[in-house]
Structure formats: structure tokens, C-alpha cells
Coordinates of N, CA and C in Angstrom, one line a residue:
M1 N 54.3 -40.0 29.3 CA 55.4 -39.2 28.4 C 54.3 -38.0 27.5
F2 N 53.0 -38.0 27.0 CA 52.0 -37.4 26.5 C 50.8 -37.3 27.5
N3 N 50.7 -37.6 28.6 CA 49.7 -37.6 29.6 C 49.4 -36.1 29.7
C4 N 50.2 -35.0 29.8 CA 49.5 -33.5 29.8 C 48.9 -33.4 28.6
F5 N 48.9 -34.0 27.4 CA 47.9 -33.6 26.4 C 46.9 -34.6 26.0
F6 N 46.9 -35.0 27.2 CA 45.5 -36.4 26.9 C 44.1 -35.6 27.1
P7 N 43.3 -35.9 26.2 CA 41.9 -34.8 27.0 C 41.7 -35.8 28.1
D8 N 40.4 -34.9 29.2 CA 39.6 -36.2 29.7 C 38.5 -36.9 28.9
E9 N 38.0 -36.4 27.8 CA 36.9 -37.2 26.8 C 37.1 -36.6 25.4
Y10 N 37.3 -38.0 24.8 CA 37.2 -37.4 22.9 C 36.2 -38.0 22.3
R11 N 35.3 -37.2 21.4 CA 34.1 -37.0 21.0 C 34.1 -36.7 19.7
D12 N 32.8 -37.5 19.0 CA 33.2 -36.7 17.5 C 33.1 -35.5 16.7
S13 N 31.9 -35.1 17.7 CA 31.5 -33.7 17.6 C 31.1 -32.7 18.9
A14 N 31.1 -31.7 18.7 CA 30.9 -30.5 20.2 C 29.2 -30.8 20.0
Y15 N 28.5 -31.4 19.4 CA 26.9 -31.8 19.2 C 26.5 -32.4 19.8
E16 N 27.3 -33.3 20.0 CA 26.9 -34.9 20.9 C 27.3 -35.6 21.9
I17 N 27.8 -34.2 22.9 CA 28.3 -34.2 24.2 C 26.7 -34.5 24.6
D18 N 26.5 -34.8 25.9 CA 25.1 -35.1 26.5 C 25.4 -33.6 27.5
Y19 N 25.0 -32.2 27.2 CA 24.9 -31.5 28.1 C 24.1 -31.2 29.1
D20 N 23.1 -32.4 28.8 CA 21.8 -32.3 30.1 C 23.1 -33.0 31.4
R21 N 23.3 -34.4 31.1 CA 24.4 -34.5 31.8 C 25.6 -34.2 32.5
L22 N 25.7 -33.5 31.7 CA 26.9 -32.3 32.4 C 26.2 -31.2 33.7
Y23 N 24.9 -30.7 33.0 CA 24.5 -29.6 34.0 C 24.5 -30.8 34.9
Q24 N 23.7 -31.7 35.4 CA 23.3 -32.3 36.1 C 24.3 -33.0 37.1
E25 N 25.7 -32.6 36.4 CA 27.0 -33.3 37.1 C 27.1 -31.9 38.0
G26 N 26.8 -31.0 37.7 CA 27.1 -29.3 38.4 C 28.1 -28.8 37.5
Y27 N 28.2 -28.9 36.4 CA 28.7 -28.0 35.2 C 27.6 -26.9 35.2
R28 N 28.4 -25.4 35.2 CA 27.5 -24.2 35.0 C 28.2 -23.7 33.9
G29 N 29.4 -23.8 34.1 CA 30.1 -22.4 32.7 C 30.6 -23.8 31.7
I30 N 30.7 -23.1 30.3 CA 31.3 -24.1 29.2 C 31.7 -22.9 28.6
L31 N 33.3 -23.5 28.5 CA 34.5 -22.3 27.4 C 34.4 -23.4 25.8
F32 N 34.3 -22.9 25.0 CA 34.4 -22.9 23.5 C 35.1 -21.9 22.7
D33 N 36.2 -23.1 22.0 CA 36.6 -22.6 20.9 C 35.7 -22.6 19.7
I34 N 36.1 -21.7 18.7 CA 34.6 -22.0 17.8 C 35.1 -22.6 16.4
D35 N 36.5 -22.2 15.5 CA 36.7 -22.9 14.6 C 37.2 -24.4 14.5
N36 N 36.4 -25.0 13.6 CA 36.8 -26.2 13.5 C 36.3 -27.1 14.8
T37 N 35.6 -26.3 15.7 CA 34.8 -26.8 16.9 C 33.4 -27.1 17.0
L38 N 32.9 -25.7 16.6 CA 31.6 -25.4 16.1 C 31.0 -25.2 14.7
V39 N 32.0 -24.7 13.8 CA 31.9 -24.4 12.6 C 32.9 -24.9 11.9
P40 N 32.8 -24.8 10.7 CA 34.2 -25.1 9.7 C 34.7 -23.4 9.8
H41 N 36.6 -23.3 9.6 CA 37.0 -22.4 10.0 C 36.6 -21.4 9.0
G42 N 36.3 -20.1 9.6 CA 35.8 -18.8 9.4 C 34.2 -18.7 9.1
A43 N 33.9 -19.6 9.2 CA 32.2 -20.2 9.0 C 31.2 -18.8 10.2
P44 N 30.2 -18.8 9.9 CA 29.4 -18.0 10.6 C 28.4 -19.1 11.6
A45 N 27.7 -18.0 12.6 CA 26.9 -18.8 13.4 C 26.0 -19.3 12.8
D46 N 25.5 -20.0 12.1 CA 24.2 -20.6 11.3 C 22.8 -21.0 12.3
E47 N 21.7 -21.2 11.8 CA 20.5 -21.3 12.1 C 20.8 -22.3 13.4
K48 N 21.5 -23.6 12.9 CA 21.7 -24.9 13.5 C 22.1 -24.6 15.4
V49 N 24.0 -23.5 15.1 CA 24.6 -23.1 16.3 C 23.7 -22.3 17.0
Q50 N 22.8 -21.5 16.1 CA 22.3 -20.5 17.3 C 21.0 -21.1 17.9
E51 N 20.2 -22.0 17.6 CA 19.9 -22.9 18.4 C 20.3 -23.7 19.3
F52 N 21.4 -24.4 18.7 CA 22.2 -24.9 19.9 C 22.9 -24.0 21.1
F53 N 23.1 -22.8 21.3 CA 23.5 -22.1 21.9 C 22.2 -21.7 22.6
A54 N 21.0 -21.3 22.2 CA 19.7 -20.9 22.9 C 19.2 -21.9 23.7
Y55 N 19.5 -23.6 23.2 CA 19.4 -25.0 24.2 C 20.3 -24.8 25.7
L56 N 21.5 -24.7 25.1 CA 22.8 -24.2 26.3 C 21.9 -23.3 27.5
K57 N 21.5 -22.2 27.0 CA 21.2 -20.7 28.1 C 20.2 -21.5 28.4
K58 N 19.2 -22.2 27.8 CA 17.7 -22.6 28.7 C 18.2 -24.0 29.6
L59 N 19.2 -24.4 29.3 CA 19.7 -25.3 30.6 C 20.2 -24.8 31.7
G60 N 20.8 -23.4 31.5 CA 21.2 -22.8 32.6 C 22.5 -22.6 32.4
F61 N 23.4 -22.8 31.6 CA 24.9 -23.0 31.3 C 24.9 -20.9 31.2
Q62 N 26.2 -20.9 31.3 CA 27.0 -19.6 31.0 C 27.9 -20.4 30.0
I63 N 28.0 -19.1 28.8 CA 28.8 -19.6 27.8 C 30.1 -18.4 27.7
C64 N 31.3 -18.9 27.4 CA 32.0 -17.9 27.1 C 32.6 -18.3 25.6
F65 N 33.2 -17.7 24.4 CA 33.8 -18.6 23.4 C 35.3 -17.7 23.8
L66 N 36.4 -19.1 23.9 CA 38.1 -18.4 24.4 C 38.5 -19.1 22.6
S67 N 38.8 -18.4 22.1 CA 39.2 -18.2 20.6 C 41.1 -17.4 20.4
N68 N 41.5 -18.3 19.6 CA 42.9 -17.3 19.3 C 42.4 -16.4 18.1
N69 N 41.6 -16.5 17.8 CA 41.1 -15.8 17.0 C 41.5 -14.3 17.0
Q70 N 41.4 -13.2 16.0 CA 41.1 -11.9 16.3 C 39.6 -11.4 16.6
I71 N 39.6 -9.9 16.8 CA 38.1 -9.5 17.6 C 37.2 -9.8 16.5
G72 N 37.8 -9.3 15.3 CA 36.4 -9.2 14.1 C 35.9 -11.0 14.1
R73 N 36.8 -11.5 14.1 CA 36.3 -13.1 14.0 C 35.4 -13.5 14.8
V74 N 36.0 -13.5 16.0 CA 35.0 -13.7 16.9 C 33.9 -12.8 17.3
S75 N 33.9 -11.7 17.5 CA 32.7 -10.8 17.7 C 31.5 -10.9 16.5
S76 N 31.9 -11.4 15.0 CA 30.8 -11.8 14.0 C 30.3 -12.8 14.5
F77 N 30.9 -14.2 14.7 CA 30.5 -15.4 15.1 C 29.5 -15.0 16.4
N78 N 29.9 -14.3 16.9 CA 29.1 -14.4 18.4 C 27.9 -13.5 18.4
E79 N 27.9 -12.8 17.0 CA 27.0 -11.2 17.2 C 25.2 -12.1 17.4
K80 N 24.8 -12.8 16.6 CA 23.7 -13.6 17.0 C 23.5 -14.9 18.3
I81 N 24.5 -14.8 18.7 CA 24.3 -15.5 20.0 C 24.5 -15.0 21.2
G82 N 25.1 -14.0 21.6 CA 25.1 -13.3 22.6 C 25.8 -13.6 23.9
A83 N 26.8 -14.5 23.6 CA 27.7 -14.9 24.9 C 29.0 -14.2 24.9
K84 N 29.4 -14.3 26.3 CA 30.7 -13.6 26.6 C 31.9 -14.3 25.5
F85 N 33.0 -13.1 25.6 CA 33.8 -14.2 24.6 C 35.5 -13.5 25.1
I86 N 36.4 -14.0 24.5 CA 37.7 -13.7 24.7 C 38.7 -13.8 23.3
E87 N 39.2 -13.1 22.5 CA 39.6 -13.4 21.2 C 41.1 -13.0 21.6
N88 N 41.7 -13.9 20.5 CA 43.6 -13.7 21.2 C 44.4 -14.1 21.9
A89 N 43.1 -15.1 22.7 CA 43.0 -15.7 23.9 C 45.2 -16.6 24.4
H90 N 45.6 -16.2 23.5 CA 47.2 -17.0 23.5 C 46.9 -18.3 24.1
K91 N 46.4 -19.3 23.9 CA 45.8 -20.3 24.3 C 46.9 -21.2 23.8
P92 N 47.5 -21.9 24.6 CA 47.2 -22.8 25.7 C 47.6 -22.1 27.0
S93 N 48.1 -20.7 27.6 CA 48.5 -19.8 28.2 C 47.4 -20.1 28.9
V94 N 47.2 -19.6 30.5 CA 46.2 -20.1 31.5 C 45.3 -19.0 31.7
K95 N 46.3 -17.8 31.3 CA 45.5 -16.7 32.0 C 44.3 -16.0 31.7
N96 N 43.9 -16.0 30.3 CA 42.6 -16.2 29.9 C 41.3 -17.5 30.0
Y97 N 41.8 -18.3 30.5 CA 40.7 -19.7 31.1 C 40.5 -19.3 32.3
K98 N 41.2 -18.7 33.2 CA 40.9 -17.9 34.2 C 40.2 -17.3 34.1
K99 N 40.3 -16.2 33.1 CA 39.6 -14.8 32.9 C 38.3 -15.0 32.5
A100 N 38.2 -16.2 31.6 CA 36.4 -16.6 31.2 C 35.9 -17.4 32.2
M101 N 36.4 -18.2 33.4 CA 35.7 -17.9 34.4 C 35.6 -17.1 35.4
E102 N 36.1 -16.2 35.5 CA 35.6 -15.1 36.1 C 34.8 -14.3 35.7
M103 N 34.7 -14.2 33.9 CA 33.2 -13.4 33.4 C 32.5 -14.3 33.5
L104 N 32.4 -15.6 34.1 CA 31.1 -16.2 34.2 C 31.0 -16.6 35.4
G105 N 31.6 -16.5 36.2 CA 31.3 -16.6 38.0 C 31.0 -17.6 37.8
T106 N 32.0 -18.7 37.3 CA 31.9 -20.4 37.4 C 34.0 -20.4 38.3
N107 N 33.9 -21.8 38.6 CA 35.4 -22.2 38.5 C 35.7 -23.5 38.0
T108 N 37.0 -23.8 38.8 CA 37.6 -25.2 37.7 C 36.7 -26.5 38.1
D109 N 35.9 -25.9 39.1 CA 35.1 -27.3 39.5 C 33.5 -27.1 38.8
N110 N 33.0 -26.3 38.1 CA 31.6 -26.0 37.7 C 31.9 -25.9 36.1
T111 N 33.3 -25.9 35.4 CA 33.5 -24.9 34.1 C 34.2 -26.5 33.4
I112 N 33.8 -26.3 31.9 CA 34.4 -27.5 30.8 C 34.8 -26.5 30.0
F113 N 35.8 -27.3 29.2 CA 36.2 -26.6 28.2 C 36.2 -27.5 27.0
I114 N 35.3 -27.2 25.8 CA 35.6 -27.7 24.4 C 36.0 -27.5 23.4
G115 N 36.8 -28.2 22.6 CA 37.8 -27.4 21.5 C 38.5 -28.6 20.8
D116 N 38.7 -28.2 19.6 CA 39.4 -29.5 18.6 C 41.2 -29.2 18.7
Q117 N 41.5 -28.7 19.2 CA 43.1 -29.0 19.3 C 43.7 -29.4 20.4
L118 N 44.4 -30.3 20.7 CA 45.2 -30.9 21.7 C 46.6 -29.8 22.1
F119 N 47.2 -29.2 21.8 CA 48.1 -28.2 21.8 C 47.6 -26.8 22.2
T120 N 46.7 -26.4 22.0 CA 45.9 -25.3 22.6 C 45.3 -25.0 23.1
D121 N 44.0 -26.1 23.2 CA 42.8 -26.2 24.0 C 43.5 -26.7 25.0
V122 N 43.1 -28.3 24.9 CA 43.1 -29.1 25.6 C 44.1 -29.0 26.8
Y123 N 45.5 -29.0 26.3 CA 46.8 -28.7 27.1 C 46.4 -27.0 28.2
G124 N 45.8 -26.0 27.2 CA 45.9 -25.1 28.2 C 44.6 -25.3 29.4
A125 N 43.7 -26.1 29.1 CA 42.5 -26.7 30.2 C 42.8 -27.5 31.0
K126 N 43.4 -28.1 30.8 CA 44.5 -29.3 31.5 C 45.3 -28.2 32.8
R127 N 46.2 -27.2 32.1 CA 47.1 -26.5 32.9 C 46.5 -25.4 34.0
A128 N 45.1 -25.3 33.1 CA 44.2 -24.3 34.3 C 43.3 -25.1 34.9
G129 N 43.3 -26.7 35.4 CA 42.8 -27.4 36.1 C 41.3 -27.5 35.5
I130 N 40.8 -27.3 34.1 CA 39.5 -27.1 33.6 C 39.3 -28.8 33.2
R131 N 38.3 -29.3 33.5 CA 37.9 -30.5 32.8 C 37.5 -29.9 31.4
N132 N 38.0 -31.1 30.2 CA 38.1 -30.9 29.0 C 37.7 -32.1 27.7
I133 N 37.1 -31.4 27.2 CA 36.6 -32.9 25.9 C 36.8 -32.2 24.5
L134 N 37.9 -33.0 24.2 CA 38.4 -33.0 23.0 C 37.3 -33.5 21.8
V135 N 37.2 -32.6 20.7 CA 36.3 -33.2 19.8 C 37.0 -33.0 18.2
K136 N 36.4 -33.7 17.6 CA 36.9 -34.1 16.3 C 37.1 -32.8 15.4
P137 N 37.7 -32.5 14.5 CA 37.8 -31.3 13.9 C 36.8 -31.6 12.6
I138 N 35.7 -30.6 12.4 CA 34.7 -30.5 11.8 C 35.1 -30.1 10.4
H139 N 35.9 -29.9 9.8 CA 36.6 -29.6 8.2 C 38.3 -29.7 8.1
P140 N 38.4 -30.6 7.1 CA 40.0 -30.8 6.9 C 40.8 -29.5 6.5
K141 N 39.8 -28.6 6.1 CA 40.7 -27.3 5.4 C 40.8 -26.5 6.6
E142 N 42.5 -26.2 6.7 CA 42.9 -25.7 7.9 C 44.3 -24.7 7.5
E143 N 44.6 -23.9 8.6 CA 45.5 -23.1 8.3 C 46.8 -24.0 7.8
I144 N 48.1 -23.6 7.4 CA 49.0 -24.8 7.7 C 49.9 -25.2 8.5
Q145 N 49.7 -24.0 9.6 CA 50.4 -24.2 10.9 C 49.2 -25.0 11.9
I146 N 48.2 -25.4 11.5 CA 46.9 -26.4 12.1 C 47.6 -27.5 11.6
V147 N 47.7 -27.6 10.1 CA 47.9 -29.0 9.5 C 49.3 -29.5 10.0
L148 N 50.3 -29.3 10.3 CA 51.4 -29.3 10.9 C 51.0 -29.7 11.9
K149 N 50.5 -29.2 13.2 CA 50.2 -29.8 14.3 C 49.3 -31.0 14.4
R150 N 48.2 -31.2 13.4 CA 47.4 -32.5 13.3 C 48.8 -33.3 13.2
Y151 N 49.9 -33.7 12.5 CA 50.6 -35.0 12.5 C 51.0 -35.1 14.1
L152 N 51.3 -34.0 14.8 CA 51.8 -34.6 15.8 C 50.7 -34.9 16.8
E153 N 49.3 -34.2 16.8 CA 48.2 -34.8 17.3 C 48.1 -36.2 17.1
K154 N 48.0 -36.5 15.8 CA 47.7 -38.2 15.9 C 49.0 -38.9 16.4
I155 N 50.0 -38.6 16.4 CA 50.9 -39.3 17.3 C 50.4 -39.6 18.9
V156 N 49.8 -38.2 19.0 CA 49.3 -38.4 21.1 C 48.2 -38.7 21.0
L157 N 47.4 -39.0 19.8 CA 46.1 -39.4 20.3 C 46.1 -40.9 19.9
Y158 N 47.1 -41.4 19.1 CA 47.5 -42.9 19.2 C 47.8 -43.5 20.7
F159 N 48.5 -42.4 21.1 CA 48.7 -43.1 22.8 C 48.1 -43.1 23.8
Y160 N 46.8 -42.2 23.8 CA 45.9 -41.7 24.0 C 44.9 -42.8 24.0
Q161 N 44.7 -43.1 23.0 CA 43.5 -44.3 22.6 C 44.0 -45.5 23.0
K162 N 45.4 -46.1 23.0 CA 45.6 -47.0 23.4 C 45.8 -47.2 24.9
E163 N 45.8 -46.1 25.6 CA 45.9 -46.1 27.1 C 44.5 -46.5 27.3
E164 N 43.4 -45.7 26.5 CA 42.1 -45.8 26.9 C 41.4 -47.3 26.3
G165 N 42.3 -47.8 26.0 CA 42.0 -49.4 25.4 C 41.2 -49.2 24.2
N166 N 41.2 -48.5 23.0 CA 40.9 -48.0 22.2 C 41.8 -48.4 21.1
S167 N 42.8 -49.0 20.9 CA 43.6 -48.6 20.0 C 43.4 -50.0 18.7

């Protein structure tokens, strides 16, 4: 019933993922959500984040931020990273997942999406045919509409973990 929302993988943090392994598996493009995936909501790209993206670029990854935030937020976060980005992406709409892959020169076979929300990030990536990794939100302080969605996410994650044998 909830399978369309189940992530391909579920991790504690975007920073604990084995990106070397992903590259060895043939992935070349990574689409990232920003807020609560990489930094707390509204936070800038600090030195840790900048070093992280320098590492990913050195590995050979193409990066695109796919965010439902407005251009001011996304462009200021990206200022010191210098990746491609799409703001106001209307996730879970498939359109901008496809546009991001076009921008990176990748496709559904060699692109992965990493985000913190099931009903926007994961659902959109699944609809676009992209492998996805759900990460736990970095910080509990969120906008009210996201807080409400988190209650529904807990239900879906219960069934996901039960199916994965982690209940």
C-alpha cells in the first residue's frame, strides 16, 4: 500500500553514505535536497559542507541541488559550492528531476537522489525512475506543513522498516 513511498535506502545522514562505492557502481550524478538533508533549515553551506562537495567533485560526481525553496535560498547556499541547481522544483513532480539529469548529462541509470522527505524527495525520485536514499532530518525545527507531513512519514517508515525486517 505504501510501497510507492518506500526509499531504496534509508540512512542516518547524507554524510555517512559510501560515495566511493556509489561511484564504483557507476553513479555519476547526485541530486540533493538542501534543507534538513545537508544543513538545518535555512543554514548556509559551512566549511564542512564545502569540503564534502569538493570531495564529491574530486571523485568525479556531477551535482545538482533540487529544492522546493526559492532562488534566494538555493543560490545563497550554492554560492561557495558552485553546483548546478533548480529552485522551486515542485517536487514530487517528475519534470525537474528529468531537467536536473539533462543539466548534468546523466540518466536514470547513473543518477541518485538524496533527500530527507518521503512525500516530496523520495516519491518524486521514484516516479522519475531514479534510485534514492532517504536520510533522517538534521534538525527537528521545521515549518508547520513539514511537521505535519512527518507524522504521516512515521507511519510509512513503520511499514518500510517492517518490510525490511527492522521492526
